[in-house]
PDB file of C-alpha atoms in Angstrom:
ATOM      1  CA  UNK P  14       7.171 151.738  12.890  1.00 55.00           C
ATOM      2  CA  UNK P  15       7.564 148.739  10.643  1.00 66.00           C
ATOM      3  CA  UNK P  16       9.775 145.803  11.758  1.00 68.00           C
ATOM      4  CA  UNK P  17      12.173 144.537   9.176  1.00 72.00           C
ATOM      5  CA  UNK P  18      11.912 140.855   9.828  1.00 74.00           C
ATOM      6  CA  UNK P  19      14.615 140.080   7.363  1.00 77.00           C
ATOM      7  CA  UNK P  20      17.030 142.262   9.247  1.00 81.00           C
ATOM      8  CA  UNK P  21      15.968 140.701  12.549  1.00 75.00           C
ATOM      9  CA  UNK P  22      16.364 137.232  11.140  1.00 82.00           C
ATOM     10  CA  UNK P  23      19.763 138.148   9.661  1.00 80.00           C
ATOM     11  CA  UNK P  24      20.965 139.561  13.018  1.00 82.00           C
ATOM     12  CA  UNK P  25      19.685 136.436  14.783  1.00 84.00           C
ATOM     13  CA  UNK P  26      21.559 134.282  12.353  1.00 83.00           C
ATOM     14  CA  UNK P  27      24.649 136.426  12.788  1.00 84.00           C
ATOM     15  CA  UNK P  28      24.306 136.133  16.608  1.00 83.00           C
ATOM     16  CA  UNK P  29      23.995 132.389  16.427  1.00 83.00           C
ATOM     17  CA  UNK P  30      26.967 132.195  14.113  1.00 82.00           C
ATOM     18  CA  UNK P  31      28.897 134.480  16.503  1.00 80.00           C
ATOM     19  CA  UNK P  32      27.960 132.307  19.474  1.00 79.00           C
ATOM     20  CA  UNK P  33      29.024 129.205  17.595  1.00 79.00           C
ATOM     21  CA  UNK P  34      32.298 130.795  16.672  1.00 76.00           C
ATOM     22  CA  UNK P  35      32.838 132.066  20.235  1.00 74.00           C
ATOM     23  CA  UNK P  36      32.060 128.638  21.639  1.00 73.00           C
ATOM     24  CA  UNK P  37      34.270 126.938  19.121  1.00 74.00           C
ATOM     25  CA  UNK P  38      37.269 129.201  19.160  1.00 74.00           C
ATOM     26  CA  UNK P  39      37.031 131.189  22.424  1.00 72.00           C
ATOM     27  CA  UNK P  40      34.917 129.551  25.138  1.00 74.00           C
ATOM     28  CA  UNK P  41      36.324 126.042  24.824  1.00 75.00           C
ATOM     29  CA  UNK P  42      40.013 127.214  24.945  1.00 76.00           C
ATOM     30  CA  UNK P  43      39.184 129.515  27.834  1.00 77.00           C
ATOM     31  CA  UNK P  44      37.392 126.694  29.702  1.00 78.00           C
ATOM     32  CA  UNK P  45      40.200 124.329  28.929  1.00 80.00           C
ATOM     33  CA  UNK P  46      42.712 126.917  30.090  1.00 80.00           C
ATOM     34  CA  UNK P  47      40.658 127.446  33.240  1.00 82.00           C
ATOM     35  CA  UNK P  48      40.426 123.681  33.783  1.00 86.00           C
ATOM     36  CA  UNK P  49      44.153 123.291  33.224  1.00 85.00           C
ATOM     37  CA  UNK P  50      44.794 126.202  35.507  1.00 83.00           C
ATOM     38  CA  UNK P  51      42.493 124.723  38.136  1.00 85.00           C
ATOM     39  CA  UNK P  52      44.174 121.331  37.812  1.00 87.00           C
ATOM     40  CA  UNK P  53      47.591 122.953  38.045  1.00 87.00           C
ATOM     41  CA  UNK P  54      46.545 124.905  41.104  1.00 87.00           C
ATOM     42  CA  UNK P  55      45.078 121.741  42.603  1.00 86.00           C
ATOM     43  CA  UNK P  56      48.331 119.916  41.861  1.00 86.00           C
ATOM     44  CA  UNK P  57      50.310 122.719  43.392  1.00 86.00           C
ATOM     45  CA  UNK P  58      48.014 122.694  46.429  1.00 88.00           C
ATOM     46  CA  UNK P  59      48.430 118.909  46.736  1.00 88.00           C
ATOM     47  CA  UNK P  60      52.168 119.263  46.411  1.00 88.00           C
ATOM     48  CA  UNK P  61      52.098 122.032  48.994  1.00 87.00           C
ATOM     49  CA  UNK P  62      49.996 119.816  51.277  1.00 88.00           C
ATOM     50  CA  UNK P  63      52.476 116.984  50.839  1.00 89.00           C
ATOM     51  CA  UNK P  64      55.356 119.349  51.495  1.00 89.00           C
ATOM     52  CA  UNK P  65      53.541 120.689  54.556  1.00 87.00           C
ATOM     53  CA  UNK P  66      52.824 117.165  55.778  1.00 88.00           C
ATOM     54  CA  UNK P  67      56.475 116.191  55.225  1.00 88.00           C
ATOM     55  CA  UNK P  68      57.593 119.340  56.955  1.00 87.00           C
ATOM     56  CA  UNK P  69      55.240 118.559  59.845  1.00 88.00           C
ATOM     57  CA  UNK P  70      56.626 115.027  60.115  1.00 88.00           C
ATOM     58  CA  UNK P  71      60.152 116.374  60.040  1.00 88.00           C
ATOM     59  CA  UNK P  72      59.200 118.958  62.667  1.00 87.00           C
ATOM     60  CA  UNK P  73      57.714 116.245  64.875  1.00 89.00           C
ATOM     61  CA  UNK P  74      60.797 114.077  64.359  1.00 88.00           C
ATOM     62  CA  UNK P  75      63.020 117.029  65.142  1.00 86.00           C
ATOM     63  CA  UNK P  76      61.032 117.859  68.272  1.00 86.00           C
ATOM     64  CA  UNK P  77      61.164 114.196  69.282  1.00 86.00           C
ATOM     65  CA  UNK P  78      64.914 114.133  68.713  1.00 86.00           C
ATOM     66  CA  UNK P  79      65.299 117.292  70.777  1.00 86.00           C
ATOM     67  CA  UNK P  80      63.241 115.760  73.587  1.00 85.00           C
ATOM     68  CA  UNK P  81      65.270 112.530  73.467  1.00 85.00           C
ATOM     69  CA  UNK P  82      68.485 114.563  73.417  1.00 83.00           C
ATOM     70  CA  UNK P  83      67.300 116.556  76.441  1.00 84.00           C
ATOM     71  CA  UNK P  84      66.418 113.342  78.232  1.00 84.00           C
ATOM     72  CA  UNK P  85      69.803 111.828  77.362  1.00 85.00           C
ATOM     73  CA  UNK P  86      71.528 115.049  78.380  1.00 82.00           C
ATOM     74  CA  UNK P  87      69.731 115.084  81.719  1.00 83.00           C
ATOM     75  CA  UNK P  88      70.553 111.402  82.218  1.00 84.00           C
ATOM     76  CA  UNK P  89      74.206 111.960  81.299  1.00 84.00           C
ATOM     77  CA  UNK P  90      74.426 115.019  83.544  1.00 83.00           C
ATOM     78  CA  UNK P  91      72.861 113.029  86.405  1.00 85.00           C
ATOM     79  CA  UNK P  92      75.247 110.124  85.792  1.00 86.00           C
ATOM     80  CA  UNK P  93      78.223 112.488  85.666  1.00 85.00           C
ATOM     81  CA  UNK P  94      77.027 114.164  88.871  1.00 85.00           C
ATOM     82  CA  UNK P  95      76.514 110.790  90.597  1.00 87.00           C
ATOM     83  CA  UNK P  96      79.909 109.535  89.405  1.00 87.00           C
ATOM     84  CA  UNK P  97      81.575 112.715  90.614  1.00 87.00           C
ATOM     85  CA  UNK P  98      79.828 112.471  93.991  1.00 87.00           C
ATOM     86  CA  UNK P  99      80.791 108.787  94.292  1.00 87.00           C
ATOM     87  CA  UNK P 100      84.390 109.534  93.363  1.00 88.00           C
ATOM     88  CA  UNK P 101      84.445 112.416  95.847  1.00 88.00           C
ATOM     89  CA  UNK P 102      83.166 110.094  98.584  1.00 89.00           C
ATOM     90  CA  UNK P 103      85.797 107.507  97.661  1.00 88.00           C
ATOM     91  CA  UNK P 104      88.564 110.123  97.792  1.00 89.00           C
ATOM     92  CA  UNK P 105      87.284 111.502 101.114  1.00 90.00           C
ATOM     93  CA  UNK P 106      87.039 107.985 102.554  1.00 89.00           C
ATOM     94  CA  UNK P 107      90.515 107.088 101.287  1.00 88.00           C
ATOM     95  CA  UNK P 108      91.893 110.324 102.720  1.00 88.00           C
ATOM     96  CA  UNK P 109      90.243 109.609 106.077  1.00 88.00           C
ATOM     97  CA  UNK P 110      91.602 106.052 106.111  1.00 91.00           C
ATOM     98  CA  UNK P 111      95.072 107.304 105.226  1.00 88.00           C
ATOM     99  CA  UNK P 112      94.843 109.990 107.897  1.00 88.00           C
ATOM    100  CA  UNK P 113      93.694 107.414 110.456  1.00 88.00           C
ATOM    101  CA  UNK P 114      96.528 105.088 109.458  1.00 89.00           C
ATOM    102  CA  UNK P 115      99.059 107.904 109.713  1.00 89.00           C
ATOM    103  CA  UNK P 116      97.651 108.963 113.086  1.00 88.00           C
ATOM    104  CA  UNK P 117      97.666 105.355 114.321  1.00 88.00           C
ATOM    105  CA  UNK P 118     101.217 104.850 113.052  1.00 89.00           C
ATOM    106  CA  UNK P 119     102.322 108.083 114.710  1.00 88.00           C
ATOM    107  CA  UNK P 120     100.607 107.137 117.957  1.00 87.00           C
ATOM    108  CA  UNK P 121     102.077 103.632 117.814  1.00 88.00           C
ATOM    109  CA  UNK P 122     105.544 105.046 117.140  1.00 88.00           C
ATOM    110  CA  UNK P 123     105.110 107.498 120.012  1.00 86.00           C
ATOM    111  CA  UNK P 124     103.910 104.712 122.306  1.00 86.00           C
ATOM    112  CA  UNK P 125     106.815 102.471 121.249  1.00 86.00           C
ATOM    113  CA  UNK P 126     109.258 105.279 121.913  1.00 85.00           C
ATOM    114  CA  UNK P 127     107.682 105.940 125.307  1.00 81.00           C
ATOM    115  CA  UNK P 128     107.827 102.218 126.125  1.00 80.00           C
ATOM    116  CA  UNK P 129     111.446 102.044 124.949  1.00 83.00           C
ATOM    117  CA  UNK P 130     112.439 105.027 127.068  1.00 80.00           C
ATOM    118  CA  UNK P 131     110.526 103.591 130.007  1.00 73.00           C
ATOM    119  CA  UNK P 132     112.181 100.180 129.636  1.00 72.00           C
ATOM    120  CA  UNK P 133     115.585 101.783 129.190  1.00 78.00           C
ATOM    121  CA  UNK P 134     115.071 103.945 132.276  1.00 71.00           C
ATOM    122  CA  UNK P 135     113.859 100.960 134.293  1.00 65.00           C
ATOM    123  CA  UNK P 136     116.720  98.803 133.030  1.00 66.00           C
ATOM    124  CA  UNK P 137     119.312 101.442 133.853  1.00 70.00           C
ATOM    125  CA  UNK P 138     117.754 101.994 137.266  1.00 65.00           C
ATOM    126  CA  UNK P 139     117.593  98.270 137.911  1.00 56.00           C
ATOM    127  CA  UNK P 140     121.195  97.722 136.833  1.00 61.00           C
ATOM    128  CA  UNK P 141     122.356 100.561 139.060  1.00 67.00           C
ATOM    129  CA  UNK P 142     120.359  99.219 142.005  1.00 59.00           C
ATOM    130  CA  UNK P 143     121.742  95.713 141.614  1.00 51.00           C
ATOM    131  CA  UNK P 144     125.277  96.967 141.021  1.00 60.00           C
ATOM    132  CA  UNK P 145     125.079  99.027 144.206  1.00 64.00           C
ATOM    133  CA  UNK P 146     123.535  96.055 146.038  1.00 57.00           C
ATOM    134  CA  UNK P 147     126.277  93.698 144.894  1.00 52.00           C
ATOM    135  CA  UNK P 148     128.990  96.179 145.810  1.00 63.00           C
ATOM    136  CA  UNK P 149     127.422  96.832 149.200  1.00 59.00           C
ATOM    137  CA  UNK P 150     127.112  93.124 149.951  1.00 55.00           C
ATOM    138  CA  UNK P 151     130.676  92.490 148.794  1.00 55.00           C
ATOM    139  CA  UNK P 152     131.912  95.316 151.016  1.00 57.00           C
ATOM    140  CA  UNK P 153     129.941  93.977 153.978  1.00 51.00           C
ATOM    141  CA  UNK P 154     131.154  90.389 153.528  1.00 51.00           C
ATOM    142  CA  UNK P 155     133.075  89.149 156.574  1.00 53.00           C
ATOM    143  CA  UNK P 156     134.089  85.963 158.420  1.00 52.00           C
ATOM    144  CA  UNK P 157     131.017  86.141 160.657  1.00 62.00           C
ATOM    145  CA  UNK P 158     128.783  86.562 157.606  1.00 66.00           C
ATOM    146  CA  UNK P 159     130.472  83.580 155.970  1.00 68.00           C
ATOM    147  CA  UNK P 160     129.733  81.545 159.102  1.00 77.00           C
ATOM    148  CA  UNK P 161     126.049  82.327 158.699  1.00 79.00           C
ATOM    149  CA  UNK P 162     126.258  81.513 154.977  1.00 78.00           C
ATOM    150  CA  UNK P 163     127.851  78.138 155.783  1.00 84.00           C
ATOM    151  CA  UNK P 164     125.005  77.387 158.168  1.00 85.00           C
ATOM    152  CA  UNK P 165     122.423  78.392 155.514  1.00 83.00           C
ATOM    153  CA  UNK P 166     124.180  76.176 152.953  1.00 85.00           C
ATOM    154  CA  UNK P 167     124.140  73.195 155.335  1.00 86.00           C
ATOM    155  CA  UNK P 168     120.451  73.787 156.002  1.00 88.00           C
ATOM    156  CA  UNK P 169     119.711  73.868 152.303  1.00 85.00           C
ATOM    157  CA  UNK P 170     121.739  70.714 151.801  1.00 85.00           C
ATOM    158  CA  UNK P 171     119.677  68.877 154.422  1.00 85.00           C
ATOM    159  CA  UNK P 172     116.377  70.138 153.008  1.00 86.00           C
ATOM    160  CA  UNK P 173     116.851  69.135 149.351  1.00 84.00           C
ATOM    161  CA  UNK P 174     113.830  67.599 147.673  1.00 86.00           C
ATOM    162  CA  UNK P 175     114.103  64.037 146.403  1.00 85.00           C
ATOM    163  CA  UNK P 176     114.461  64.866 142.719  1.00 85.00           C
ATOM    164  CA  UNK P 177     117.328  67.345 143.220  1.00 85.00           C
ATOM    165  CA  UNK P 178     118.965  65.031 145.755  1.00 85.00           C
ATOM    166  CA  UNK P 179     118.829  62.104 143.294  1.00 85.00           C
ATOM    167  CA  UNK P 180     120.303  64.162 140.466  1.00 87.00           C
ATOM    168  CA  UNK P 181     123.216  65.335 142.589  1.00 86.00           C
ATOM    169  CA  UNK P 182     123.741  61.848 144.017  1.00 86.00           C
ATOM    170  CA  UNK P 183     123.879  60.350 140.519  1.00 84.00           C
ATOM    171  CA  UNK P 184     126.323  63.055 139.395  1.00 87.00           C
ATOM    172  CA  UNK P 185     128.607  62.399 142.394  1.00 86.00           C
ATOM    173  CA  UNK P 186     128.555  58.633 141.892  1.00 84.00           C
ATOM    174  CA  UNK P 187     129.187  58.910 138.153  1.00 85.00           C
ATOM    175  CA  UNK P 188     132.077  61.363 138.548  1.00 83.00           C
ATOM    176  CA  UNK P 189     135.645  60.226 139.034  1.00 83.00           C
ATOM    177  CA  UNK P 190     136.731  63.696 140.184  1.00 86.00           C
ATOM    178  CA  UNK P 191     136.467  65.095 143.699  1.00 89.00           C
ATOM    179  CA  UNK P 192     133.474  67.196 144.699  1.00 89.00           C
ATOM    180  CA  UNK P 193     134.289  70.906 144.381  1.00 88.00           C
ATOM    181  CA  UNK P 194     133.210  73.343 147.091  1.00 89.00           C
ATOM    182  CA  UNK P 195     133.913  77.024 146.386  1.00 86.00           C
ATOM    183  CA  UNK P 196     133.476  80.033 148.667  1.00 83.00           C
ATOM    184  CA  UNK P 197     134.592  83.657 148.851  1.00 74.00           C
ATOM    185  CA  UNK P 198     136.533  83.176 152.088  1.00 76.00           C
ATOM    186  CA  UNK P 199     138.582  80.152 153.109  1.00 79.00           C
ATOM    187  CA  UNK P 200     136.342  77.909 155.202  1.00 82.00           C
ATOM    188  CA  UNK P 201     137.547  77.023 158.661  1.00 86.00           C
ATOM    189  CA  UNK P 202     138.374  73.333 159.362  1.00 88.00           C
ATOM    190  CA  UNK P 203     135.213  72.833 161.428  1.00 90.00           C
ATOM    191  CA  UNK P 204     133.124  74.292 158.565  1.00 88.00           C
ATOM    192  CA  UNK P 205     134.793  71.978 156.070  1.00 89.00           C
ATOM    193  CA  UNK P 206     134.176  69.012 158.359  1.00 90.00           C
ATOM    194  CA  UNK P 207     130.530  69.974 158.740  1.00 90.00           C
ATOM    195  CA  UNK P 208     130.101  70.180 154.963  1.00 88.00           C
ATOM    196  CA  UNK P 209     131.821  66.811 154.426  1.00 88.00           C
ATOM    197  CA  UNK P 210     129.619  65.174 157.050  1.00 89.00           C
ATOM    198  CA  UNK P 211     126.490  66.692 155.524  1.00 88.00           C
ATOM    199  CA  UNK P 212     127.465  65.484 152.014  1.00 87.00           C
ATOM    200  CA  UNK P 213     128.064  61.954 153.305  1.00 85.00           C
ATOM    201  CA  UNK P 214     124.784  61.941 155.234  1.00 85.00           C
ATOM    202  CA  UNK P 215     122.646  63.375 152.432  1.00 86.00           C
ATOM    203  CA  UNK P 216     124.102  61.477 149.475  1.00 84.00           C
ATOM    204  CA  UNK P 217     125.289  58.378 151.340  1.00 78.00           C
ATOM    205  CA  UNK P 218     128.670  58.539 149.656  1.00 76.00           C
ATOM    206  CA  UNK P 219     132.213  58.894 150.881  1.00 78.00           C
ATOM    207  CA  UNK P 220     133.599  60.947 147.985  1.00 80.00           C
ATOM    208  CA  UNK P 221     136.626  63.249 148.292  1.00 87.00           C
ATOM    209  CA  UNK P 222     135.919  66.972 148.556  1.00 88.00           C
ATOM    210  CA  UNK P 223     138.169  69.807 147.478  1.00 89.00           C
ATOM    211  CA  UNK P 224     137.679  73.318 148.922  1.00 90.00           C
ATOM    212  CA  UNK P 225     138.559  76.323 146.773  1.00 87.00           C
ATOM    213  CA  UNK P 226     138.251  80.085 147.059  1.00 83.00           C
ATOM    214  CA  UNK P 227     136.173  81.931 144.412  1.00 77.00           C
ATOM    215  CA  UNK P 228     136.524  85.704 144.879  1.00 66.00           C
ATOM    216  CA  UNK P 229     133.978  86.384 142.109  1.00 66.00           C
ATOM    217  CA  UNK P 230     131.113  85.173 144.270  1.00 63.00           C
ATOM    218  CA  UNK P 231     129.126  87.497 146.500  1.00 60.00           C
ATOM    219  CA  UNK P 232     129.102  85.849 149.908  1.00 64.00           C
ATOM    220  CA  UNK P 233     128.107  82.291 149.032  1.00 75.00           C
ATOM    221  CA  UNK P 234     129.063  78.624 148.845  1.00 84.00           C
ATOM    222  CA  UNK P 235     128.764  76.411 145.770  1.00 87.00           C
ATOM    223  CA  UNK P 236     129.031  72.598 145.555  1.00 88.00           C
ATOM    224  CA  UNK P 237     129.545  71.074 142.091  1.00 89.00           C
ATOM    225  CA  UNK P 238     130.151  67.589 140.701  1.00 88.00           C
ATOM    226  CA  UNK P 239     130.032  66.287 137.138  1.00 84.00           C
ATOM    227  CA  UNK P 240     128.244  69.399 135.869  1.00 83.00           C
ATOM    228  CA  UNK P 241     125.622  69.476 138.645  1.00 85.00           C
ATOM    229  CA  UNK P 242     125.649  72.352 141.118  1.00 81.00           C
ATOM    230  CA  UNK P 243     124.160  73.214 144.476  1.00 81.00           C
ATOM    231  CA  UNK P 244     124.770  76.639 145.884  1.00 74.00           C
ATOM    232  CA  UNK P 245     123.605  79.172 148.411  1.00 75.00           C
ATOM    233  CA  UNK P 246     124.570  82.658 147.362  1.00 70.00           C
ATOM    234  CA  UNK P 247     123.239  86.090 148.074  1.00 66.00           C
ATOM    235  CA  UNK P 248     123.580  86.753 144.330  1.00 63.00           C
ATOM    236  CA  UNK P 249     120.831  84.186 143.773  1.00 62.00           C
ATOM    237  CA  UNK P 250     118.393  86.349 145.692  1.00 60.00           C
ATOM    238  CA  UNK P 251     119.443  89.343 143.656  1.00 62.00           C
ATOM    239  CA  UNK P 252     119.040  87.351 140.443  1.00 62.00           C
ATOM    240  CA  UNK P 253     115.596  86.117 141.537  1.00 62.00           C
ATOM    241  CA  UNK P 254     114.637  89.669 142.399  1.00 62.00           C
ATOM    242  CA  UNK P 255     115.999  90.889 139.050  1.00 61.00           C
ATOM    243  CA  UNK P 256     114.092  88.159 137.175  1.00 67.00           C
ATOM    244  CA  UNK P 257     110.922  89.129 139.022  1.00 67.00           C
ATOM    245  CA  UNK P 258     111.364  92.752 137.961  1.00 63.00           C
ATOM    246  CA  UNK P 259     112.049  91.644 134.365  1.00 63.00           C
ATOM    247  CA  UNK P 260     108.842  89.610 134.313  1.00 66.00           C
ATOM    248  CA  UNK P 261     106.880  92.513 135.742  1.00 66.00           C
ATOM    249  CA  UNK P 262     108.255  94.930 133.137  1.00 58.00           C
ATOM    250  CA  UNK P 263     107.636  92.441 130.334  1.00 63.00           C
ATOM    251  CA  UNK P 264     104.045  91.900 131.468  1.00 65.00           C
ATOM    252  CA  UNK P 265     103.532  95.662 131.677  1.00 60.00           C
ATOM    253  CA  UNK P 266     104.954  96.177 128.160  1.00 57.00           C
ATOM    254  CA  UNK P 267     102.677  93.460 126.752  1.00 58.00           C
ATOM    255  CA  UNK P 268      99.682  94.992 128.524  1.00 62.00           C
ATOM    256  CA  UNK P 269     100.522  98.428 127.084  1.00 56.00           C
ATOM    257  CA  UNK P 270     100.954  97.007 123.570  1.00 54.00           C
ATOM    258  CA  UNK P 271      97.473  95.441 123.793  1.00 55.00           C
ATOM    259  CA  UNK P 272      95.798  98.532 125.186  1.00 55.00           C
ATOM    260  CA  UNK P 273      95.213 100.066 121.730  1.00 48.00           C
ATOM    261  CA  UNK P 274      96.762 102.909 119.702  1.00 46.00           C
ATOM    262  CA  UNK P 275      94.978 105.610 121.753  1.00 48.00           C
ATOM    263  CA  UNK P 276      96.381 104.463 125.097  1.00 44.00           C
ATOM    264  CA  UNK P 277      99.238 106.994 124.955  1.00 44.00           C
ATOM    265  CA  UNK P 278      97.803 109.495 122.524  1.00 40.00           C
ATOM    266  CA  UNK P 279      98.996 113.016 123.083  1.00 34.00           C
TER     267      UNK P 279
END
């Protein structure tokens, strides 16, 4: 078989021309299109990476915000719980203080009422006792009793201390009025003489003396001059006894008031 070199050469030339045309009009546009496509894809990938990175940053920021919010929420809840517990303690303490004050006030009022009733009962009892004593002594008063009272008065007159004697002596000397001697019963002449002699001996004066009857007294004798008085009277003993009872009751009331609010708690 004979080779047609002209045909071979013509086909080779045609192939080269075809390759040149393909390269010129097909390969280069395809490569450029591929390059553009690759660059576009690379740009899109870079944009996607940037978007992903931004999304990751936003996610991290969001997670961080959530964590901070949780921390703040826990802190706020703890603060609210602590504030509520503190307020509850304050209210409980205030309620206890108020209850203690009310209980103390009630106990104090009860104690005061008990003391008042006790004082009133003691006062009424004391007044009745002294009223009965005065009435009994007034009913028992007699001439013989007055004789003994006159003797007791003379004894008291002779046993005056210096200060009381000087005061009465000054009052008698300064007075221009007679010395007044009062008694429940009329004194017998010998009793009056004895009193006059005792006055002159004790006060070294010779002043006039007037004797009067005072029915309001309870078996006693009273000497007075210029506002000064000297007396011996059974009522004085009752008054001293009454004053002693008053002092005792007062001291007892003060002691009870200082014994605390629970002293009479019921």
